[in-house]
Coordinates of C-alpha atoms and ligand atoms in Angstrom, one line a residue:
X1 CA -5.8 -17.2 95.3
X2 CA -4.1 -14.7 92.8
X3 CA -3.7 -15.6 89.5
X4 CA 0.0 -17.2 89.0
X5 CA 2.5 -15.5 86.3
X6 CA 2.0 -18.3 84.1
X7 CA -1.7 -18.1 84.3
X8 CA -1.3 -14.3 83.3
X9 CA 0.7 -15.4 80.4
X10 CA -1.4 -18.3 79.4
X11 CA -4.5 -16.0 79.7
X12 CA -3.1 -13.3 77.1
X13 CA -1.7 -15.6 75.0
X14 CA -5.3 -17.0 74.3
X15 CA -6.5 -14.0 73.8
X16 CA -4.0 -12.9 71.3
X17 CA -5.1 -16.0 69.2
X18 CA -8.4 -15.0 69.5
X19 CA -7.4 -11.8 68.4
X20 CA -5.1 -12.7 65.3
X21 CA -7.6 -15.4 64.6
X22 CA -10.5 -13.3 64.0
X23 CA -8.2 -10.3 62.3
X24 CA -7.4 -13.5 59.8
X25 CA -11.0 -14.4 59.3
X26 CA -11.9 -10.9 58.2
X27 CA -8.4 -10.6 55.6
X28 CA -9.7 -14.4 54.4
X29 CA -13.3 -12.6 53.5
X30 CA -11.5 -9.4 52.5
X31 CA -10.1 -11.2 49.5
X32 CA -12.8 -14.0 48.8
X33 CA -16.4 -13.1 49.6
X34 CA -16.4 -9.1 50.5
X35 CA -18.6 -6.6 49.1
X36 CA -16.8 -3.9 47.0
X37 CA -18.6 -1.3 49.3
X38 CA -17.4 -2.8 52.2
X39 CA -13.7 -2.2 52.0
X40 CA -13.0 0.8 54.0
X41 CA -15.1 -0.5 56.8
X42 CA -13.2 -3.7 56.9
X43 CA -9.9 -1.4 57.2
X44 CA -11.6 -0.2 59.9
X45 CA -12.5 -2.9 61.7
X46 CA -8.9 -4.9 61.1
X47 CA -6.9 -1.9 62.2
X48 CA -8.9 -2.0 65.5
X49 CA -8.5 -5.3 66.1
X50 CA -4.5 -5.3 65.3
X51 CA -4.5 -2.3 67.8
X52 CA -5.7 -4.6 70.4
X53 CA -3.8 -7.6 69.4
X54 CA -0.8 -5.0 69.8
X55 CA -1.8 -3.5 73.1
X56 CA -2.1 -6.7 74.5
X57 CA 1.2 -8.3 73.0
X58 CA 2.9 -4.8 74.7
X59 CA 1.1 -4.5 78.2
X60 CA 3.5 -3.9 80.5
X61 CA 1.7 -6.8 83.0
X62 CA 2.6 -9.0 80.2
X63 CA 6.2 -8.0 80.2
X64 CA 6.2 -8.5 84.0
X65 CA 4.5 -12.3 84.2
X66 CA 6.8 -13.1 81.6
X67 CA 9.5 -12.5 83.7
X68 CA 8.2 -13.8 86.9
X69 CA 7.0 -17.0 85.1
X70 CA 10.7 -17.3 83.3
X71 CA 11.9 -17.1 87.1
X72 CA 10.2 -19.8 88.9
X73 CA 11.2 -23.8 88.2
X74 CA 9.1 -25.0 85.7
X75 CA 7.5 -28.3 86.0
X76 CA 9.3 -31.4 84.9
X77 CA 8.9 -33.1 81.5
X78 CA 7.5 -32.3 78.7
X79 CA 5.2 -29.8 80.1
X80 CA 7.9 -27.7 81.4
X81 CA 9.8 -28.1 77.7
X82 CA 6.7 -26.7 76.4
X83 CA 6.3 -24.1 79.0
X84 CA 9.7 -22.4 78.6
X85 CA 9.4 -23.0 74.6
X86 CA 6.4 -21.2 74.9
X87 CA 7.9 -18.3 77.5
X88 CA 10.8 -18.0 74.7
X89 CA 8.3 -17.4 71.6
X90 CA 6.0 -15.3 73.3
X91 CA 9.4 -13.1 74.9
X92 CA 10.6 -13.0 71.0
X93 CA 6.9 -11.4 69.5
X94 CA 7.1 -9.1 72.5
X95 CA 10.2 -7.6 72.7
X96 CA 9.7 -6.8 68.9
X97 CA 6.8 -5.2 69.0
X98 CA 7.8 -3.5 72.5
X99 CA 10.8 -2.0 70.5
X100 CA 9.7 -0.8 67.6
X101 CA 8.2 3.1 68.4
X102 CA 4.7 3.9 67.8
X103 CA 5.6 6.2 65.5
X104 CA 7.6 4.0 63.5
X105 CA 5.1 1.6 63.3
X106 CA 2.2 4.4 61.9
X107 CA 4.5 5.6 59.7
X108 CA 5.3 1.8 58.5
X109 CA 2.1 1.5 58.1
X110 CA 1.1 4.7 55.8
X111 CA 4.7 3.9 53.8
X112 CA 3.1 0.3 53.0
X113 CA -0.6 1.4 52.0
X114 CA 1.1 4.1 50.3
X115 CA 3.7 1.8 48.4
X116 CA 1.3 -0.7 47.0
X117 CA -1.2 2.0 45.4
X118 CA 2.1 3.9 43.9
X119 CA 3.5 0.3 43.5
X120 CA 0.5 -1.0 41.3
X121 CA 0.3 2.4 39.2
X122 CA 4.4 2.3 38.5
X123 CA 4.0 -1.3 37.5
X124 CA 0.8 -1.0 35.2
X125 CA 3.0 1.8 33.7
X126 CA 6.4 0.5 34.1
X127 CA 7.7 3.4 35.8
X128 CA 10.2 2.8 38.3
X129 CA 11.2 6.0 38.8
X130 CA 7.8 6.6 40.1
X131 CA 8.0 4.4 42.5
X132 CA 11.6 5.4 43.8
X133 CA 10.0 7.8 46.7
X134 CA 8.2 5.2 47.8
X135 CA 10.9 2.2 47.8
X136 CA 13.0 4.6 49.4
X137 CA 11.1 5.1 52.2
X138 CA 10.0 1.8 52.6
X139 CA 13.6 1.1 52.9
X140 CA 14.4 3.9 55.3
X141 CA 12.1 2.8 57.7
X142 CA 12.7 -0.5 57.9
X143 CA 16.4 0.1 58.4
X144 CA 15.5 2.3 61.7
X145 CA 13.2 -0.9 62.4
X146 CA 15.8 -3.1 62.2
X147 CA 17.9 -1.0 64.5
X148 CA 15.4 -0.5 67.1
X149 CA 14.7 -4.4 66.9
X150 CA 18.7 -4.3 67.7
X151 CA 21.1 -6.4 65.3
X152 CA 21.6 -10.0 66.5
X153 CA 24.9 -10.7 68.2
X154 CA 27.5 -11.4 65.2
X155 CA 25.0 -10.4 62.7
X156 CA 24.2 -7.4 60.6
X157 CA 21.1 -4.7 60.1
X158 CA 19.2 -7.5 57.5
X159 CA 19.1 -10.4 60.3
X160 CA 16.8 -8.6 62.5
X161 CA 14.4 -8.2 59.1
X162 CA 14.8 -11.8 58.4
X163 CA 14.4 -12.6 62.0
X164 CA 11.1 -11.4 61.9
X165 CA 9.8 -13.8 59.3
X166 CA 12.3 -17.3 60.0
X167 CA 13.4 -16.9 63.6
X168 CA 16.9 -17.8 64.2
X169 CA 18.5 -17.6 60.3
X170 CA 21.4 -15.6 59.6
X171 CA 22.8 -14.1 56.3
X172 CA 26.0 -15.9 57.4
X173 CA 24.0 -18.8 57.4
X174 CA 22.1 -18.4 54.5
X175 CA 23.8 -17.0 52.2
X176 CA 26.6 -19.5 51.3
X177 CA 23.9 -22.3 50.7
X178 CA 22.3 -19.6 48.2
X179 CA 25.6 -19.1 46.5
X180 CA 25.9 -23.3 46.4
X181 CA 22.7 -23.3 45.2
X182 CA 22.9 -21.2 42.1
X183 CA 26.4 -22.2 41.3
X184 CA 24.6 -25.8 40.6
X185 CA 21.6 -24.6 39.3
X186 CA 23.1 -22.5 36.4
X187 CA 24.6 -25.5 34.1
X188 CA 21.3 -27.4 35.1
X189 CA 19.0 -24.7 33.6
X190 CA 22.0 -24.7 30.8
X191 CA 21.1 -28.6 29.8
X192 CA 17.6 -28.5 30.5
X193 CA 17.0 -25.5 27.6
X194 CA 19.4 -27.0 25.0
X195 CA 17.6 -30.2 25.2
X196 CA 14.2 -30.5 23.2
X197 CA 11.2 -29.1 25.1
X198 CA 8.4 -31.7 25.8
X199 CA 5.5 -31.3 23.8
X200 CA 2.5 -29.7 25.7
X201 CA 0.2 -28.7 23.5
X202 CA -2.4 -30.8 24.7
X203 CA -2.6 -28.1 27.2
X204 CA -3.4 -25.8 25.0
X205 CA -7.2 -25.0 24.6
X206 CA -10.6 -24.4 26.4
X207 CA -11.0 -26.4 30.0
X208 CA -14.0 -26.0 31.9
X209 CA -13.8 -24.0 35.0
X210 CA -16.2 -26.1 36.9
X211 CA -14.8 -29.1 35.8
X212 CA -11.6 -27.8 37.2
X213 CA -13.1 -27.1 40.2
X214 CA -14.8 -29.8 40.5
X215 CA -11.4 -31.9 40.3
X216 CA -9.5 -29.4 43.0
X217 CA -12.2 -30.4 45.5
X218 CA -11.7 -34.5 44.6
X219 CA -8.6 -34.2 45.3
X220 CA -8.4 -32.6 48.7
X221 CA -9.5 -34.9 50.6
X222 CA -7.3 -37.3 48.9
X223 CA -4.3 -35.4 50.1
X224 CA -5.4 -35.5 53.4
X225 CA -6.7 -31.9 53.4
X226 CA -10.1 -32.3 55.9
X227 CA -12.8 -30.6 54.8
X228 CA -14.9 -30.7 58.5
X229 CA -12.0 -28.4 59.0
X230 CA -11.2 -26.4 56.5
X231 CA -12.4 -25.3 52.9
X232 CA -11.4 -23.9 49.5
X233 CA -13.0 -20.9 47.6
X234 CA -11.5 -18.5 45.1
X235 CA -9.5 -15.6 45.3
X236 CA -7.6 -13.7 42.6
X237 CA -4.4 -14.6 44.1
X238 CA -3.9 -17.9 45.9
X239 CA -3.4 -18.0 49.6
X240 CA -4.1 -20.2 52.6
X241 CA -4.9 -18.9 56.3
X242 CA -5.3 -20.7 59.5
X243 CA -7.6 -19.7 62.6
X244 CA -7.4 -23.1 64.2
X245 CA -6.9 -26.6 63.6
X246 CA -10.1 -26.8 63.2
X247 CA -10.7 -23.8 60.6
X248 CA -8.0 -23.9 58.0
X249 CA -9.2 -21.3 54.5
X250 CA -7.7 -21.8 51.6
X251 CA -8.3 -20.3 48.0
X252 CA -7.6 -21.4 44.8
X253 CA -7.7 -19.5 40.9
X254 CA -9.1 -20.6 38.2
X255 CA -8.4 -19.7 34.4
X256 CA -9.8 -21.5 30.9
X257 CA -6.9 -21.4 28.9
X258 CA -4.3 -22.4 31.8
X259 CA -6.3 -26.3 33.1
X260 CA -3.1 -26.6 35.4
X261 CA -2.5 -23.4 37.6
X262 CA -5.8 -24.6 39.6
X263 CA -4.6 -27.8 40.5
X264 CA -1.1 -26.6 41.2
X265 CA -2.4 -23.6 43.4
X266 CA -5.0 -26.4 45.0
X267 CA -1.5 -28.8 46.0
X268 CA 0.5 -25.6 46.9
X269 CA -2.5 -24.0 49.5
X270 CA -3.2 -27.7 50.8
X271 CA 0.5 -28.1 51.7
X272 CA 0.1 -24.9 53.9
X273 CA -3.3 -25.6 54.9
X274 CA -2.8 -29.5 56.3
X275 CA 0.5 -28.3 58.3
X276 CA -2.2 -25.9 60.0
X277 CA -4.5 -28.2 60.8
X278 CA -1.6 -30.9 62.2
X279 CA -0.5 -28.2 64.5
X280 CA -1.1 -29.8 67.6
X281 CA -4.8 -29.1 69.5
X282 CA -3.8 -28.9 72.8
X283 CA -1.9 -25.6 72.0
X284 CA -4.6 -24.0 69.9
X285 CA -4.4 -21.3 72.4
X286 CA -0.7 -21.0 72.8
X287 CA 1.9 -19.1 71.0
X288 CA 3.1 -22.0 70.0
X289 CA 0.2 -23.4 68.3
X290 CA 1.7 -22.2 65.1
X291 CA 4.4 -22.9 62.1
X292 CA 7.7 -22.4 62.8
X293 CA 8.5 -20.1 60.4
X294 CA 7.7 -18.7 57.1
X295 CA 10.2 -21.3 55.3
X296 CA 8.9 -24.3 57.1
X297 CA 5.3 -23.2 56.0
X298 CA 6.5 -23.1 52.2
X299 CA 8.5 -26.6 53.1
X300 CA 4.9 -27.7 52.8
X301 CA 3.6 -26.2 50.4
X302 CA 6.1 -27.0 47.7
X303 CA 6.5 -30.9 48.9
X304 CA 3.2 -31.2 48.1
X305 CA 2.7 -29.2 44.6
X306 CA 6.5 -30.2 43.8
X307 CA 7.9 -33.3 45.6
X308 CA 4.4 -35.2 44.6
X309 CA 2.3 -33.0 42.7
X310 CA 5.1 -32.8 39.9
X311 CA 6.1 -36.7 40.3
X312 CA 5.4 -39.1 37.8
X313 CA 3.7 -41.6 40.0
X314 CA 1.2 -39.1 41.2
X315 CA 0.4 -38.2 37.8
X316 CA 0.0 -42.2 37.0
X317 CA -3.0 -42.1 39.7
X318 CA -4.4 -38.9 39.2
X319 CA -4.7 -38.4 35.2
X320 CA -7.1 -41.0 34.7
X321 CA -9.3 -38.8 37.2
X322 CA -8.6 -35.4 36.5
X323 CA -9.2 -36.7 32.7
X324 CA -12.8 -38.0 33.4
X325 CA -13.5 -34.0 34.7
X326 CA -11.4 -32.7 31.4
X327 CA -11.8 -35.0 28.8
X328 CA -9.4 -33.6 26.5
X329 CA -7.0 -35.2 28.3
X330 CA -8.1 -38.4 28.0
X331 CA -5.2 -39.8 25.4
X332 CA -2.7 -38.4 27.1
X333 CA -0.2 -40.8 28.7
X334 CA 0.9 -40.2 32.7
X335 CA 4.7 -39.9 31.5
X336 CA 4.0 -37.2 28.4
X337 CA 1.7 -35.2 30.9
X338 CA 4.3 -35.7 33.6
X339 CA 7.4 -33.9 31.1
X340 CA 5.2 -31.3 30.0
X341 CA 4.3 -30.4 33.8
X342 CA 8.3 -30.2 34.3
X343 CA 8.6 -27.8 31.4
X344 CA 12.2 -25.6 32.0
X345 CA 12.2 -22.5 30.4
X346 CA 14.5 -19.4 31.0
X347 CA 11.3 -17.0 31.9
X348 CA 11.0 -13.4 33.1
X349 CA 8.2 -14.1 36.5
X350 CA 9.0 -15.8 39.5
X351 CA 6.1 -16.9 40.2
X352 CA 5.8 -18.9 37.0
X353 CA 9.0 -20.0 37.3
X354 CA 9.3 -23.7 36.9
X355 CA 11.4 -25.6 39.6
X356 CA 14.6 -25.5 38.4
X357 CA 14.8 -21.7 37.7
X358 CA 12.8 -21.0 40.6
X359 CA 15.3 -20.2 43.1
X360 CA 17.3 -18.7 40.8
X361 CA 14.6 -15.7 40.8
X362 CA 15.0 -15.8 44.6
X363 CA 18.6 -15.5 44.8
X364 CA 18.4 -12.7 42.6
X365 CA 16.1 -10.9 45.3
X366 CA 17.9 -11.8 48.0
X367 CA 21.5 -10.6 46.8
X368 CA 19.7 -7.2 45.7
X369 CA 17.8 -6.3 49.0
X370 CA 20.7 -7.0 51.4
X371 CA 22.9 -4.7 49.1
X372 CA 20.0 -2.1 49.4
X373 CA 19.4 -2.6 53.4
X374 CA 23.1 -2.6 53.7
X375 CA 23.5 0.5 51.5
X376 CA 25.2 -0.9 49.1
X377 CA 22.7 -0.1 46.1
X378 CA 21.1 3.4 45.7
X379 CA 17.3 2.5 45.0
X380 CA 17.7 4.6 41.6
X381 CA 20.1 1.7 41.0
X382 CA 17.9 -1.2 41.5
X383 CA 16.5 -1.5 37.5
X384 CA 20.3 -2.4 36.1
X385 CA 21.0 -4.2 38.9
X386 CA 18.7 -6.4 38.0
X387 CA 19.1 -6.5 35.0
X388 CA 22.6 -7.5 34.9
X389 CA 21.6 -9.9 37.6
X390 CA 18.8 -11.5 35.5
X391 CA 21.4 -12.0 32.6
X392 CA 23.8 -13.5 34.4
X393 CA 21.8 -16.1 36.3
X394 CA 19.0 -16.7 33.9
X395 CA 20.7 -15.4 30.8
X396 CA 17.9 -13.3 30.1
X397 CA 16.8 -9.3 30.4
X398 CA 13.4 -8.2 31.0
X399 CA 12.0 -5.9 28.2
X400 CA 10.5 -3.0 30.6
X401 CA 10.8 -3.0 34.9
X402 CA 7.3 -3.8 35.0
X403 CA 8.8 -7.9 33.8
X404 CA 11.8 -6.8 35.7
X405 CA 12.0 -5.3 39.6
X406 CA 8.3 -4.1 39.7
X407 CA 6.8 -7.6 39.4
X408 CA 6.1 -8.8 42.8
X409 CA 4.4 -7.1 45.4
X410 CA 6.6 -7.4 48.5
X411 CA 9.0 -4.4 48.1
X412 CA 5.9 -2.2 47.7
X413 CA 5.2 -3.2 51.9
X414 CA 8.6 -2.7 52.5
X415 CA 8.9 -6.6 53.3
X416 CA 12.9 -7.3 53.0
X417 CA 13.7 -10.3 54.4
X418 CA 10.8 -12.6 53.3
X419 CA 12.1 -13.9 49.7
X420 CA 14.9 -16.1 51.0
X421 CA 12.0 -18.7 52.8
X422 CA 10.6 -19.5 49.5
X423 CA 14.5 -20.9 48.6
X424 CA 14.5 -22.3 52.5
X425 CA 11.0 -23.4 51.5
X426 CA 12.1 -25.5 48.2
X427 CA 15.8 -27.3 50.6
X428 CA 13.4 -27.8 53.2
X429 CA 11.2 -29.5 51.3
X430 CA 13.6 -31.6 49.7
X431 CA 15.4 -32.7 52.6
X432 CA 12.1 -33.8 53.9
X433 CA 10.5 -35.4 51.5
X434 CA 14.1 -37.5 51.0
X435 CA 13.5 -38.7 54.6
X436 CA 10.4 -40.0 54.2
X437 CA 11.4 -42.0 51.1
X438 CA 13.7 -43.4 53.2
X439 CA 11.1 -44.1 56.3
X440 CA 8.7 -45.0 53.7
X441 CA 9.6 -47.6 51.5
X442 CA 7.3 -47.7 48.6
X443 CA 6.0 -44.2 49.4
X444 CA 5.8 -43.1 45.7
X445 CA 4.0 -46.0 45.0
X446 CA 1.1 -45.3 46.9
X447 CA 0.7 -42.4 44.9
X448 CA 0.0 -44.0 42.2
X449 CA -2.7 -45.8 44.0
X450 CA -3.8 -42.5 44.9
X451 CA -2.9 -42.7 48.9
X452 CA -1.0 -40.0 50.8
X453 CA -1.8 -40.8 54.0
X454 CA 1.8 -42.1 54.9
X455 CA 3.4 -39.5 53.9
X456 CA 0.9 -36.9 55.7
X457 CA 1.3 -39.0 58.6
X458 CA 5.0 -38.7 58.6
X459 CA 4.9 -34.9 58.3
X460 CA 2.6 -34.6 61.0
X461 CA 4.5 -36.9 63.5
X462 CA 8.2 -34.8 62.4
X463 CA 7.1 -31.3 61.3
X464 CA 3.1 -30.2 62.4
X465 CA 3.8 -32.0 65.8
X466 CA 6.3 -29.5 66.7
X467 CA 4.4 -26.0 66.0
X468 CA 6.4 -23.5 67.4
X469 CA 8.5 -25.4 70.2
X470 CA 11.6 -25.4 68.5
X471 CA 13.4 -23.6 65.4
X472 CA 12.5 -24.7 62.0
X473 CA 16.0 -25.8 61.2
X474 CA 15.7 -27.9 64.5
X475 CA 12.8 -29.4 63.4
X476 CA 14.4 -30.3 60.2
X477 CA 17.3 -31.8 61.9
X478 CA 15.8 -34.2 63.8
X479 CA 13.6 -35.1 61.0
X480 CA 16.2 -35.5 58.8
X481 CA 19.1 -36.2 60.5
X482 CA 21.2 -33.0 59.3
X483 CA 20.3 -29.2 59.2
X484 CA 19.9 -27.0 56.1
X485 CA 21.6 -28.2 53.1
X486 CA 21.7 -27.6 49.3
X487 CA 22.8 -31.2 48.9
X488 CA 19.0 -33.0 49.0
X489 CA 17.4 -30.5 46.3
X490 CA 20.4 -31.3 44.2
X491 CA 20.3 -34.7 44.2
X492 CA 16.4 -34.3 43.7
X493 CA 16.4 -31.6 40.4
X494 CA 19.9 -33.2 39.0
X495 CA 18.4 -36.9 39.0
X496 CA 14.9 -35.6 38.1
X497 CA 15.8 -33.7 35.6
X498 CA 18.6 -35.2 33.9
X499 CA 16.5 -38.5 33.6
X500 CA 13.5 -35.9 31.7
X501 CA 16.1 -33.7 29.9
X502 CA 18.8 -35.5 27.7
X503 CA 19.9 -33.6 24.8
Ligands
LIG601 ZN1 3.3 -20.7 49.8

């Protein structure tokens, strides 16, 4: 019998996990275990297997069974749900990459390797006028992306960018909620900083690195994070990485003088790492076998280091162990620790930023790369842009770009679009988390006992169960009864905050 259109389909789509899967393995060992010597060969090797993961995603056969399996009545249930959810996702990656020219995506890629070398030397220098070639071809390039993706009805040139990392948002969407946001935000900070800052000096010091370590790996499996499936090691920058349910990396950094980045980085790459091993087993193979998007991911990531990692109940449970590994910390009481872990500060780096400011550094990003993919903003411009940006919202200036618009790496790959799911990340989060208080009576209690399995359960059952059937803000509606909102992570920072800052 010949093979059917959906067997074609189901056939390359296990392939292309296999693919991506063993692509992701070889980045996970680029950055943790691999030999300085051994870098250009693991270009090598990467590039060839993206080139196959690519030729397969664009085979013309593929395009054809996908329309031929679209075509035929699918079978009833929830097997035909997931069969067209998983025609729809697989049609989405596929007409992306069939759009985009080969030309355009070589010369992408040159632009990025390029950016990030010229990237690292302008910031190590502060130059940003060294970098401006670079950014703006970066930018040039991913505008004729964008319009060979093809603009989505009603939307503009930066929705097919955004689309690419949280399928289905809009600016028109999104940007109101940001605007809410900061409008809020702004007089929080305001009362936060003219209050007394908590005393945290009894952070200040020597800690043991294997004692810190020690303590990240105690407290995995306490999350929930399995380690039959999964493990931790080091990198120099945190990040988390999924090849299967059943193979979840993660990587956490350690320093002597900082005892908490290790077990903040440790919550934040668990958050990521047990959504990847919730996503469902029987579509380890499928397209769909995967998170929804790049907000949802963070949604997880920050519940975890924020929403409980932050909370004073967790801290009641957990500072009597973490104290036994650092025993500095031994006199310190749950609610001093849990102030000085909720320090708000008016700081120049986003990704020190404490939660309050936090999104304050996104909405800066975001407002400044639409005006540069919508031409708005001349590159040249970008350094007093932000500037006057930075004052306004954070009522500070960085001293030199390198504190200012060179500090993170994402404009350097040309990667407009992705800053806006850290913000979806933190309303996401909040939103969920308040629905599970309210599923969960007592919830925060159990942390103090030390138990999270209630609350992973709950995330598993309404978020990980889902994968990639539906659109993350879906998924978030019928988890929480209503769609994005600012109106959960205000409710969350104002009552937190005002109860920890009163002047
Ligand atoms: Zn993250």
């Amino acid at each position: 019998m010949p093979e059917s259109a959906w067997d074609f389909v189901t056939r390359a789509m296990a392939e292309l996990r296999a693919l991506q899967g063993a692509a992701a393995l070889l980045s996970w060992d680029q950055e943790t275990y691999l030999p300085a010597k051994g870098g250009a060969a693991r270009a090598e090797q990467l590039t060839a297997l993206q080139g196959l993961a690519h030729e397969r995603l664009t085979d013309p056969r593929l395009g054809e069974a996908l329309a031929r399996a679209g075509a035929g009545a699918p079978p009833d249930g929830a097997e035909g749900e997931a069969r067209a959810a998983a025609l729809r996702a697989l049609r989405f990656d596929r007409d992306r990459a069939v759009r985009v020219p080969g030309d355009l995506v070589r010369a992408l890629a040159t632009a990025q390797s390029e950016g990030v070398e010229a990237w690292r030397a302008a910031r190590e220098a502060s130059d940003f006028p060294g970098f401006v070639p670079h950014l703006s071809r970066l930018l040039a390039l991913r505008r004729e992306e964008a319009d060979a993706i093809g603009v989505p009805a009603g939307g503009e040139r930066y929705d097919a960018l955004l689309d690419g990392h949280e399928e289905g948002m809009r600016v028109a969407r999104l940007a109101p909620i940001l605007s809410r946001l900061t409008g809020w935000l702004a007089p929080l900070v305001e009362r936060c900083v003219a209050a007394p800052p908590p005393d945290d000096a009894f952070l200040r010091g020597r800690f043991d690195l294997e004692a810190q370590w020690a303590f990240t790996m105690e407290l995995l499996p306490r999350l929930g994070f399995d380690l039959d499936a999964g493990r931790q090691d080091r990198s120099a920058h945190p990040f988390s990485t999924g090849m299967d349910p059943g193979d979840v990396r993660i990587t956490t950094r350690l320093f002597e003088d900082l005892p908490l980045s290790s077990v903040f980085s440790t919550l934040h790459e668990a958050g990521h790492g047990m959504y990847e091993q919730g996503l469902p087993a029987r579509w380890r193979r499928s397209v769909l076998g995967q998170g929804a998007s790049a907000g949802l991911h963070e949604s997880q990531s920050r519940l975890w280091e924020n929403l409980v990692g932050r909370s004073l109940p967790f801290w009641k449970g957990m500072l009597p162990r973490l104290a036994r590994h650092l025993p500095q910390l031994s006199g310190v009481a749950p609610a001093a620790f849990h102030r000085a872990v909720n320090k708000v500060e008016r700081s120049l780096i986003r990704v020190e930023a404490d939660e309050v400011t936090y999104n304050l550094h996104v909405a800066l990003r975001f407002e400044l790369e639409l005006a540069l993919v919508r031409g708005d903003l001349a590159v040249a411009d970008l350094p007093g842009a932000w500037d006057e940006r930075m004052r306004r919202l954070l009522g500070i200036t960085p001293p030199r770009a390198a504190e200012g618009c060179l500090q993170d790496i994402h404009w350097s790959l040309g990667a407009f679009g992705y800053f806006p799911t850290y913000s979806l990340g933190n309303l996401y989060a909040a939103s969920l988390f308040a629905a599970a208080r309210r599923a969960l009576p007592g919830l925060e209690d159990g942390f103090e006992r030390g138990e999270f399995a209630p609350l992973l359960a709950w995330l598993r059952e309404h978020v990980h169960a889902w994968g990639r059937a539906r659109p993350a803000e879906e998924i978030v509606r019928a988890a929480t009864g209503r769609g994005l909102t600012d109106e959960d992570l205000r409710a969350y920072l104002e009552g937190k905050y005002g109860a920890l800052y009163v002047s």
